[in-house]
Amino acid sequence: MTSQPPLFQFDNTYARDLPGFYVDWQGAAVPDPKMVLFNDDLADALGLDAASLSGTDGAAIFAGVSRPEGASPLAQVYAGHQFGGFSPQLGDGRALLIGEIIDRQGQRQDIHLKGSGRTPFSRGGDGKAVIGPVLREYILGEAMHALGVPTTRALAAVTTGEMIPREGTKPGAVLARVASSHLRVGTFQFFAARSETDKVRQLADYAIARHDPDLSGENDRYLKFFRQVIERQAALVSKWMLIGFVHGVMNTDNTTISGETIDYGPCAFIDAYDPAAVFSSIDHGGRYAFGRQPTILQWNLARLAEALLPLFDAEDLDRAVALASTELDRYPELYKAAWIKGMGQKHGLESHQDDDVQLFEELLSTMTEQKADYTLVFRKLSEAVNGNDESVKTLFADPARVSTWLDRWMQRLATEARPLDEISASMNRINPIYIPRNHKVEEVLSAAERADYAPVKTLLAVLKNPFDERPGLEAFAEPAPTDFGPYQTFCGT
Ligand code: AMP
Ligand code: MG
């Protein structure tokens, strides 16, 4: 008999290098693991054999029931500020890191399960996940990836054959996700809160080796590492703001070191442009409202700075604070520059002029006032470039409110070096026609709760090419019908 090659070429640095930062753990037994969705493209990018993993064997592995050769499943510990209050002890309460592999690009990736049962960090929770939130994370993560936003990704979704108590009962499920690491601001906070400076340093060195290897030998590597995290996160949140994404629960345990979007819970895309938009049922104060995300991120980065202070200067705390403040003070400008550049591209502009920001803000406030659909307005602007401004005007309750703006914008476009048809084509590569519309997401999740998975597969196929308008898919581009009402999302744990 010839022996089969292992399904994964695991190389588990977290398990190996960071004892004391996790507990070894196993997934819970479940009655009937079944594959619901398997991401062939991602499997291929990871160098995995889709044929061996997309069936029964894969279902048992991704449910957490069977342990593939070379895996070292573990639950990571972390802390975090949740809605502004510090929880010193969080951690993977329903998740497991099963191991790390190197993808085809040479990038190290975590293979992680969410919903695989209780761990020592479960607190009062049951350690489980249910089909709706699992598929929601799958859909939103894959949509964000296709939209060019750094994110964790979904490799597989399995059902477990259990019914889990959640407003009645719901089918149990597990999400297998892939991330360039699961290091969070909260991971640093856990050890900093316990004054375990050696562990904070060990973690920072691990993070540097993984995400910023160029800094490894440098004396001031911790400060430079902090700078890199700020830059990645500023770039990330600017992308959220440009695409109209509301994360919904920007706690410090949901803020990554890698700069990837993580933990899709009560998130949603805005319809009308509205800085005050809040979808999460538990975000009563609007702390994580759409327009507050850049500010909240800065607050989270300040919490990271606090955790890292002893690494910036162990002897002189005042100096450490001054160094950290200098870095943090750069954030507003970094964010703003990324947002202005991105907004310019959405408007078809390559050059920058002083009053551009005013032009952008005027359109945005008219959209808010007129409840115009954010995604469609930008998409239809490209038609206005070519002389047809009717389709964009009809998105405003009072089309006259946008007419003068359109004239000013066309005059501004005339100062650009590129021909108009090129500008219009470039806008269609930046402004999507298909986003995960809230009503569509709800529709496919309801079907999945009845074990009808055809609609979620169709939606995923649409969202895979968000910039490429195709005939027959008009319904996926439409905003929610008015009878859909105000949208509310739930943590869905
Ligand atoms: P999240 O809101 O998903 O970012 O999770 C916040 C914290 O709550 C993390 O420590 C999770 O592991 C934990 N948690 C969420 N849901 C559950 C659950 N059903 N069982 C145990 N722990 C959970
Ligand atoms: Mg989380």
Coordinates of C-alpha atoms and ligand atoms in Angstrom, one line a residue:
M1 CA 0.0 0.0 0.0
T2 CA 1.3 3.5 -0.8
S3 CA 0.9 6.0 1.9
Q4 CA -1.2 9.1 1.1
P5 CA 0.5 12.5 1.4
P6 CA -1.0 14.5 4.4
L7 CA -4.0 16.6 3.6
F8 CA -2.2 19.7 5.0
Q9 CA 1.5 20.5 5.2
F10 CA 1.2 22.0 8.7
D11 CA 3.9 24.1 10.2
N12 CA 2.5 25.3 13.5
T13 CA 4.6 28.2 14.8
Y14 CA 2.0 29.5 17.3
A15 CA 1.9 26.1 19.1
R16 CA 5.6 25.7 18.9
D17 CA 6.8 29.2 19.8
L18 CA 4.2 30.5 22.1
P19 CA 3.5 28.1 25.0
G20 CA 1.5 29.9 27.6
F21 CA -0.4 31.9 25.0
Y22 CA -3.0 29.1 24.4
V23 CA -4.4 25.8 25.6
D24 CA -4.3 22.6 23.5
W25 CA -7.8 21.7 22.8
Q26 CA -10.1 19.4 20.7
G27 CA -13.3 20.1 18.8
A28 CA -16.5 18.6 20.4
A29 CA -18.0 15.5 18.9
V30 CA -21.1 16.2 16.7
P31 CA -23.6 13.8 15.3
D32 CA -23.5 14.4 11.6
P33 CA -21.0 16.7 9.9
K34 CA -22.0 17.7 6.4
M35 CA -20.3 19.9 3.9
V36 CA -22.5 22.9 2.9
L37 CA -20.0 25.2 1.1
F38 CA -16.4 24.6 0.1
N39 CA -14.3 27.3 -1.4
D40 CA -12.4 25.6 -4.3
D41 CA -10.6 28.7 -5.4
L42 CA -9.2 29.4 -1.9
A43 CA -8.3 25.8 -1.4
D44 CA -6.3 26.0 -4.6
A45 CA -4.6 29.2 -3.6
L46 CA -3.6 27.4 -0.3
G47 CA -2.2 24.5 -2.2
L48 CA -4.8 22.2 -0.8
D49 CA -6.4 19.3 -2.6
A50 CA -10.0 20.3 -3.0
A51 CA -11.1 16.8 -4.1
S52 CA -9.9 15.2 -0.8
L53 CA -11.3 18.0 1.5
S54 CA -14.7 18.9 0.0
G55 CA -16.4 15.7 0.9
T56 CA -17.1 13.6 4.0
D57 CA -13.5 13.6 5.3
G58 CA -13.4 17.4 4.9
A59 CA -16.7 17.8 6.7
A60 CA -15.4 15.8 9.7
I61 CA -12.2 17.9 9.8
F62 CA -13.9 21.2 9.4
A63 CA -16.5 20.4 12.0
G64 CA -13.5 19.9 14.4
V65 CA -14.4 16.2 14.9
S66 CA -11.5 14.6 13.1
R67 CA -7.9 15.8 13.5
P68 CA -5.9 15.9 10.3
E69 CA -2.3 14.7 10.5
G70 CA 0.1 17.4 11.7
A71 CA -2.6 19.6 13.2
S72 CA -2.1 21.0 16.7
P73 CA -5.6 22.4 17.6
L74 CA -5.5 25.1 20.3
A75 CA -7.6 27.8 21.7
Q76 CA -5.9 31.2 21.8
V77 CA -6.2 33.5 24.8
Y78 CA -6.8 37.2 24.5
A79 CA -8.5 40.1 26.3
G80 CA -10.2 43.1 24.9
H81 CA -12.2 46.3 25.3
Q82 CA -15.8 45.5 24.4
F83 CA -17.9 48.6 23.9
G84 CA -15.2 50.6 25.8
G85 CA -15.1 48.4 28.9
F86 CA -12.1 46.1 29.5
S87 CA -12.6 42.3 29.7
P88 CA -9.3 40.9 31.0
Q89 CA -10.2 37.3 30.0
L90 CA -11.7 36.5 26.6
G91 CA -10.1 34.0 24.2
D92 CA -11.3 31.5 21.7
G93 CA -14.6 30.5 23.4
R94 CA -16.0 28.7 20.4
A95 CA -13.0 28.5 18.1
L96 CA -9.8 26.6 17.5
L97 CA -6.7 27.3 15.5
I98 CA -6.0 23.9 14.0
G99 CA -2.7 24.8 12.4
E100 CA -0.8 26.9 9.9
I101 CA 0.1 26.3 6.3
I102 CA 2.1 28.2 3.7
D103 CA 0.0 29.2 0.7
R104 CA 1.1 29.2 -3.0
Q105 CA 2.4 32.8 -2.6
G106 CA 4.6 31.8 0.3
Q107 CA 2.3 33.5 2.9
R108 CA 1.7 31.8 6.2
Q109 CA -2.1 31.2 6.8
D110 CA -4.0 30.1 9.9
I111 CA -6.7 27.4 9.4
H112 CA -9.2 28.2 12.1
L113 CA -12.6 26.8 13.1
K114 CA -15.4 28.8 14.5
G115 CA -18.3 26.9 16.3
S116 CA -16.3 23.8 17.2
G117 CA -17.5 23.5 20.8
R118 CA -16.7 24.8 24.3
T119 CA -13.1 25.6 25.4
P120 CA -11.7 26.8 28.7
F121 CA -12.4 30.3 27.5
S122 CA -16.2 29.8 26.8
R123 CA -17.3 31.6 30.0
G124 CA -21.1 31.1 29.9
G125 CA -21.3 30.3 26.2
D126 CA -22.1 26.9 24.6
G127 CA -19.1 27.1 22.2
K128 CA -21.4 26.6 19.2
A129 CA -22.3 28.5 16.1
V130 CA -25.4 28.2 13.9
I131 CA -25.9 28.2 10.2
G132 CA -27.1 31.8 9.7
P133 CA -24.1 33.6 11.3
V134 CA -21.7 31.1 9.8
L135 CA -22.9 31.7 6.2
R136 CA -23.2 35.4 6.9
E137 CA -19.4 35.5 7.7
Y138 CA -18.8 33.3 4.6
I139 CA -20.7 35.6 2.3
L140 CA -19.5 38.9 3.8
G141 CA -15.8 37.8 3.9
E142 CA -15.8 36.5 0.4
A143 CA -17.6 39.7 -0.9
M144 CA -15.1 41.9 0.9
H145 CA -12.2 39.9 -0.7
A146 CA -13.7 40.3 -4.1
L147 CA -14.1 44.1 -3.4
G148 CA -10.4 44.3 -2.7
V149 CA -10.7 44.7 1.1
P150 CA -8.1 42.8 3.2
T151 CA -10.0 40.2 5.1
T152 CA -10.1 36.7 6.7
R153 CA -11.6 34.3 4.2
A154 CA -14.0 31.3 4.3
L155 CA -12.7 27.9 3.3
A156 CA -15.7 25.8 4.2
A157 CA -19.0 25.8 6.0
V158 CA -20.3 22.5 7.5
T159 CA -23.5 21.7 9.4
T160 CA -23.1 19.5 12.5
G161 CA -26.4 17.7 12.6
E162 CA -27.2 19.3 16.0
M163 CA -30.0 21.7 16.8
I164 CA -28.7 24.6 18.9
P165 CA -30.9 26.7 21.2
R166 CA -31.0 30.3 19.7
E167 CA -34.4 32.0 19.7
G168 CA -36.0 28.5 19.4
T169 CA -33.4 26.2 17.8
K170 CA -31.2 26.6 14.8
P171 CA -29.1 24.1 12.8
G172 CA -25.5 24.0 14.3
A173 CA -22.7 24.8 11.9
V174 CA -18.9 25.5 11.9
L175 CA -17.0 27.9 9.7
A176 CA -13.5 27.0 8.6
R177 CA -11.7 30.3 8.0
V178 CA -8.3 31.4 6.8
A179 CA -6.4 34.4 8.2
S180 CA -2.8 35.6 7.8
S181 CA -2.9 35.4 11.7
H182 CA -5.3 35.6 14.5
L183 CA -3.2 38.1 16.5
R184 CA -5.5 40.8 17.8
V185 CA -4.9 44.1 19.7
G186 CA -6.6 42.1 22.5
T187 CA -3.9 39.4 22.4
F188 CA -1.3 42.0 23.5
Q189 CA -3.7 43.5 26.0
F190 CA -4.1 40.2 27.8
F191 CA -0.5 40.0 28.8
A192 CA 0.0 43.7 29.3
A193 CA -2.9 43.8 31.8
R194 CA -1.1 41.1 33.8
S195 CA 2.1 43.1 33.6
E196 CA 3.8 40.2 31.8
T197 CA 6.1 42.4 29.8
D198 CA 8.3 39.5 28.7
K199 CA 5.3 37.9 27.2
V200 CA 4.3 41.1 25.4
R201 CA 7.8 41.3 24.0
Q202 CA 7.7 37.6 23.0
L203 CA 4.4 38.2 21.3
A204 CA 5.6 41.3 19.5
D205 CA 8.7 39.5 18.2
Y206 CA 6.4 36.7 17.0
A207 CA 4.1 39.2 15.3
I208 CA 7.1 41.0 13.7
A209 CA 8.5 37.7 12.4
R210 CA 5.1 36.9 10.9
H211 CA 3.9 40.2 9.6
D212 CA 6.9 42.6 9.4
P213 CA 10.0 40.3 9.0
D214 CA 12.0 43.2 7.6
L215 CA 12.0 44.8 11.1
S216 CA 13.4 41.7 12.8
G217 CA 16.9 42.8 13.5
E218 CA 16.2 46.5 14.2
N219 CA 16.7 48.1 17.6
D220 CA 13.6 50.2 17.4
R221 CA 11.6 47.4 15.9
Y222 CA 8.7 47.6 18.3
L223 CA 7.9 51.2 17.5
K224 CA 8.2 50.5 13.8
F225 CA 6.0 47.5 14.2
F226 CA 3.4 49.7 15.9
R227 CA 3.7 52.2 13.0
Q228 CA 3.1 49.4 10.5
V229 CA 0.0 48.2 12.4
I230 CA -1.3 51.8 12.3
E231 CA -0.7 52.0 8.5
R232 CA -2.4 48.7 7.8
Q233 CA -5.4 49.5 9.9
A234 CA -5.7 53.1 8.5
A235 CA -5.7 51.6 5.0
L236 CA -8.3 49.0 6.1
V237 CA -10.8 51.3 7.7
S238 CA -10.5 53.8 4.8
K239 CA -11.5 50.9 2.5
W240 CA -14.5 50.1 4.8
M241 CA -15.6 53.8 4.6
L242 CA -15.2 53.9 0.8
I243 CA -17.1 50.7 0.2
G244 CA -19.9 51.5 2.8
F245 CA -19.2 48.7 5.2
V246 CA -20.2 48.8 8.9
H247 CA -18.3 46.3 11.0
G248 CA -20.7 46.6 13.9
V249 CA -18.5 45.4 16.8
M250 CA -15.1 47.1 16.6
N251 CA -13.9 45.8 20.0
T252 CA -10.1 45.6 20.4
D253 CA -10.4 41.8 20.3
N254 CA -11.8 42.2 16.8
T255 CA -9.0 44.5 15.6
T256 CA -6.2 42.6 13.9
I257 CA -2.4 43.1 13.8
S258 CA -2.4 41.9 10.2
G259 CA -4.8 44.7 9.0
E260 CA -7.4 42.1 7.9
T261 CA -11.1 42.5 8.6
I262 CA -12.1 39.9 11.2
D263 CA -15.1 38.5 13.0
Y264 CA -18.1 39.3 10.8
G265 CA -20.9 39.5 13.3
P266 CA -23.6 42.2 13.2
C267 CA -22.0 43.8 10.2
A268 CA -23.8 45.3 7.1
F269 CA -23.4 47.4 4.1
I270 CA -25.1 50.8 4.1
D271 CA -27.9 51.5 1.6
A272 CA -28.3 55.3 1.8
Y273 CA -25.2 57.1 2.7
D274 CA -25.5 57.8 6.4
P275 CA -22.7 58.4 8.9
A276 CA -25.1 57.6 11.7
A277 CA -26.0 54.2 10.3
V278 CA -26.0 51.5 13.0
F279 CA -27.4 48.0 12.3
S280 CA -26.3 46.0 15.4
S281 CA -29.2 45.3 17.8
I282 CA -26.8 45.8 20.8
D283 CA -25.1 49.0 19.7
H284 CA -27.6 51.3 21.5
G285 CA -25.2 54.3 21.8
G286 CA -24.1 54.1 18.2
R287 CA -20.5 53.7 19.3
Y288 CA -19.8 51.7 16.2
A289 CA -21.9 53.7 13.8
F290 CA -20.6 53.9 10.2
G291 CA -19.1 57.4 10.4
R292 CA -17.4 56.7 13.8
Q293 CA -15.3 53.8 12.6
P294 CA -12.1 55.8 11.8
T295 CA -12.2 57.4 15.3
I296 CA -12.9 54.1 17.0
L297 CA -10.0 52.6 15.2
Q298 CA -7.7 55.3 16.6
W299 CA -9.0 54.6 20.1
N300 CA -8.3 50.9 19.5
L301 CA -4.8 51.7 18.3
A302 CA -4.2 53.8 21.5
R303 CA -5.1 50.6 23.5
L304 CA -2.4 48.7 21.5
A305 CA 0.1 51.5 22.2
E306 CA -0.6 51.2 26.0
A307 CA 0.0 47.5 25.8
L308 CA 3.3 48.0 23.9
L309 CA 4.6 51.0 26.0
P310 CA 7.2 49.0 28.0
L311 CA 8.7 47.8 24.7
F312 CA 9.1 51.4 23.4
D313 CA 11.2 52.4 26.5
A314 CA 11.4 50.2 29.5
E315 CA 13.1 52.7 31.7
D316 CA 11.5 56.0 30.8
L317 CA 7.8 55.8 30.6
D318 CA 7.3 59.4 29.7
R319 CA 9.6 58.9 26.7
A320 CA 7.6 55.8 25.7
V321 CA 4.4 57.7 25.8
A322 CA 5.8 60.5 23.7
L323 CA 7.1 58.0 21.1
A324 CA 3.7 56.3 21.0
S325 CA 1.8 59.6 20.7
T326 CA 4.0 60.7 17.8
E327 CA 3.0 57.6 15.9
L328 CA -0.7 57.8 16.9
D329 CA -0.8 61.5 15.8
R330 CA 0.1 60.4 12.3
Y331 CA -3.1 58.3 12.1
P332 CA -5.7 61.0 11.2
E333 CA -3.6 62.2 8.3
L334 CA -2.9 58.7 7.1
Y335 CA -6.5 57.8 7.2
K336 CA -7.6 61.1 5.5
A337 CA -5.0 60.7 2.7
A338 CA -6.2 57.2 2.0
W339 CA -9.8 58.3 2.0
I340 CA -9.3 61.3 -0.2
K341 CA -7.3 59.2 -2.7
G342 CA -10.0 56.5 -2.7
M343 CA -12.9 59.0 -3.0
G344 CA -11.0 60.7 -5.9
Q345 CA -10.9 57.3 -7.7
K346 CA -14.6 56.7 -7.0
H347 CA -15.2 60.1 -8.7
G348 CA -13.0 59.3 -11.6
L349 CA -10.2 61.6 -10.5
E350 CA -6.5 60.8 -10.7
S351 CA -5.2 64.2 -9.9
H352 CA -5.9 66.1 -6.7
Q353 CA -7.1 69.7 -6.3
D354 CA -7.7 71.7 -3.1
D355 CA -11.5 71.9 -3.3
D356 CA -12.0 68.2 -4.3
V357 CA -12.9 67.2 -0.7
Q358 CA -15.6 69.8 -0.7
L359 CA -16.9 68.4 -3.9
F360 CA -17.0 64.9 -2.4
E361 CA -18.6 66.0 0.8
E362 CA -21.3 67.9 -1.0
L363 CA -22.3 64.8 -2.9
L364 CA -22.2 62.7 0.3
S365 CA -24.4 65.1 2.2
T366 CA -26.9 65.4 -0.6
M367 CA -27.0 61.6 -0.7
T368 CA -27.8 61.5 3.1
E369 CA -30.4 64.2 2.8
Q370 CA -32.1 62.5 -0.2
K371 CA -31.6 59.0 1.1
A372 CA -29.9 58.1 -2.2
D373 CA -28.3 54.6 -2.5
Y374 CA -24.5 55.0 -1.9
T375 CA -23.4 52.1 -4.1
L376 CA -25.7 52.8 -7.0
V377 CA -25.0 56.5 -7.1
F378 CA -21.3 55.9 -7.6
R379 CA -21.9 53.1 -10.1
K380 CA -24.3 55.3 -12.1
L381 CA -21.9 58.3 -12.1
S382 CA -19.8 56.5 -14.7
E383 CA -22.8 56.7 -17.1
A384 CA -23.0 60.4 -16.4
V385 CA -19.4 60.7 -17.6
N386 CA -20.6 59.5 -21.0
G387 CA -23.5 62.0 -21.2
N388 CA -26.3 60.0 -19.6
D389 CA -27.0 61.5 -16.2
E390 CA -30.6 60.3 -16.0
S391 CA -29.9 57.1 -14.2
V392 CA -27.9 58.8 -11.4
K393 CA -30.5 61.6 -11.1
T394 CA -33.4 59.2 -10.6
L395 CA -31.6 57.8 -7.5
F396 CA -32.3 61.2 -5.7
A397 CA -35.8 62.0 -4.5
D398 CA -35.4 65.5 -5.9
P399 CA -33.1 65.2 -9.0
A400 CA -32.7 69.0 -9.1
R401 CA -30.7 68.7 -5.9
V402 CA -27.9 66.9 -7.7
S403 CA -27.9 68.7 -11.0
T404 CA -25.7 71.6 -10.1
W405 CA -23.3 69.2 -8.4
L406 CA -23.1 67.1 -11.6
D407 CA -22.3 70.2 -13.6
R408 CA -19.4 71.1 -11.3
W409 CA -18.1 67.6 -11.2
M410 CA -18.1 67.4 -15.0
Q411 CA -16.2 70.6 -15.2
R412 CA -13.7 69.1 -12.7
L413 CA -13.4 65.9 -14.8
A414 CA -12.6 68.1 -17.9
T415 CA -9.3 69.2 -16.1
E416 CA -8.2 65.5 -15.9
A417 CA -5.6 64.3 -18.4
R418 CA -7.5 61.1 -19.4
P419 CA -10.3 60.8 -22.0
L420 CA -13.8 60.5 -20.6
D421 CA -14.4 56.9 -21.8
E422 CA -11.2 55.8 -19.9
I423 CA -12.4 57.7 -16.8
S424 CA -15.8 56.0 -17.0
A425 CA -14.2 52.5 -17.4
S426 CA -11.8 53.2 -14.4
M427 CA -14.8 54.2 -12.2
N428 CA -16.5 50.9 -13.0
R429 CA -13.4 49.0 -11.7
I430 CA -13.7 50.9 -8.4
N431 CA -17.4 51.3 -7.8
P432 CA -19.1 47.9 -7.5
I433 CA -22.5 47.1 -9.0
Y434 CA -23.0 44.1 -6.7
I435 CA -22.6 44.2 -2.9
P436 CA -24.1 41.9 -0.3
R437 CA -27.4 43.7 -0.1
N438 CA -28.9 43.2 3.3
H439 CA -32.3 41.9 2.1
K440 CA -30.5 39.4 -0.2
V441 CA -28.3 38.2 2.6
E442 CA -31.3 37.7 4.8
E443 CA -33.2 35.9 2.0
V444 CA -30.4 33.3 1.4
L445 CA -29.8 32.8 5.1
S446 CA -33.5 32.0 5.6
A447 CA -33.3 29.5 2.8
A448 CA -30.2 27.9 4.4
E449 CA -32.0 27.5 7.7
R450 CA -34.4 25.2 5.7
A451 CA -31.4 23.4 4.3
D452 CA -31.9 25.0 0.9
Y453 CA -28.4 26.1 -0.1
A454 CA -28.9 26.9 -3.8
P455 CA -29.6 30.7 -3.1
V456 CA -26.5 31.2 -1.1
K457 CA -24.4 29.6 -3.8
T458 CA -26.0 31.9 -6.4
L459 CA -25.4 34.9 -4.3
L460 CA -21.7 33.9 -3.8
A461 CA -21.3 33.5 -7.5
V462 CA -22.7 37.0 -8.1
L463 CA -20.5 38.6 -5.4
K464 CA -17.4 37.0 -6.8
N465 CA -17.3 39.5 -9.6
P466 CA -18.7 42.7 -8.0
F467 CA -17.6 45.1 -10.7
D468 CA -18.7 43.1 -13.7
E469 CA -22.3 43.9 -14.6
R470 CA -24.1 40.9 -16.1
P471 CA -27.6 40.7 -17.7
G472 CA -30.1 38.8 -15.6
L473 CA -28.7 39.9 -12.3
E474 CA -30.6 43.2 -11.9
A475 CA -32.3 42.0 -8.7
F476 CA -28.9 41.7 -7.0
A477 CA -28.0 45.4 -7.7
E478 CA -31.2 46.8 -6.3
P479 CA -31.5 48.4 -2.9
A480 CA -33.9 46.7 -0.4
P481 CA -37.6 47.1 -1.2
T482 CA -39.2 49.7 1.0
D483 CA -41.2 47.1 2.8
F484 CA -37.9 45.5 4.0
G485 CA -37.9 48.2 6.7
P486 CA -35.0 49.3 8.9
Y487 CA -32.4 46.6 9.0
Q488 CA -31.2 45.1 12.3
T489 CA -28.4 42.6 12.8
F490 CA -27.6 40.4 15.7
C491 CA -24.4 39.1 17.2
G492 CA -25.8 35.7 16.4
T493 CA -23.6 33.8 18.8
Ligands
AMP1 P1 -17.3 37.8 19.2 O1 -18.4 38.7 19.5 O2 -17.6 36.7 18.2 O3 -16.1 38.6 18.7 O4 -16.8 37.1 20.5 C1 -16.4 37.7 21.7 C2 -16.0 36.7 22.7 O5 -17.1 35.9 23.1 C3 -14.9 35.7 22.3 O6 -14.1 35.4 23.3 C4 -15.7 34.5 21.8 O7 -15.0 33.3 21.9 C5 -16.8 34.5 22.9 N1 -18.0 33.8 22.4 C6 -18.9 34.2 21.4 N2 -19.9 33.3 21.3 C7 -19.6 32.3 22.1 C8 -20.3 31.0 22.3 N3 -21.4 30.7 21.7 N4 -19.7 30.2 23.2 C9 -18.6 30.6 23.9 N5 -17.9 31.7 23.7 C10 -18.4 32.6 22.8
MG2 MG -14.3 38.3 18.1

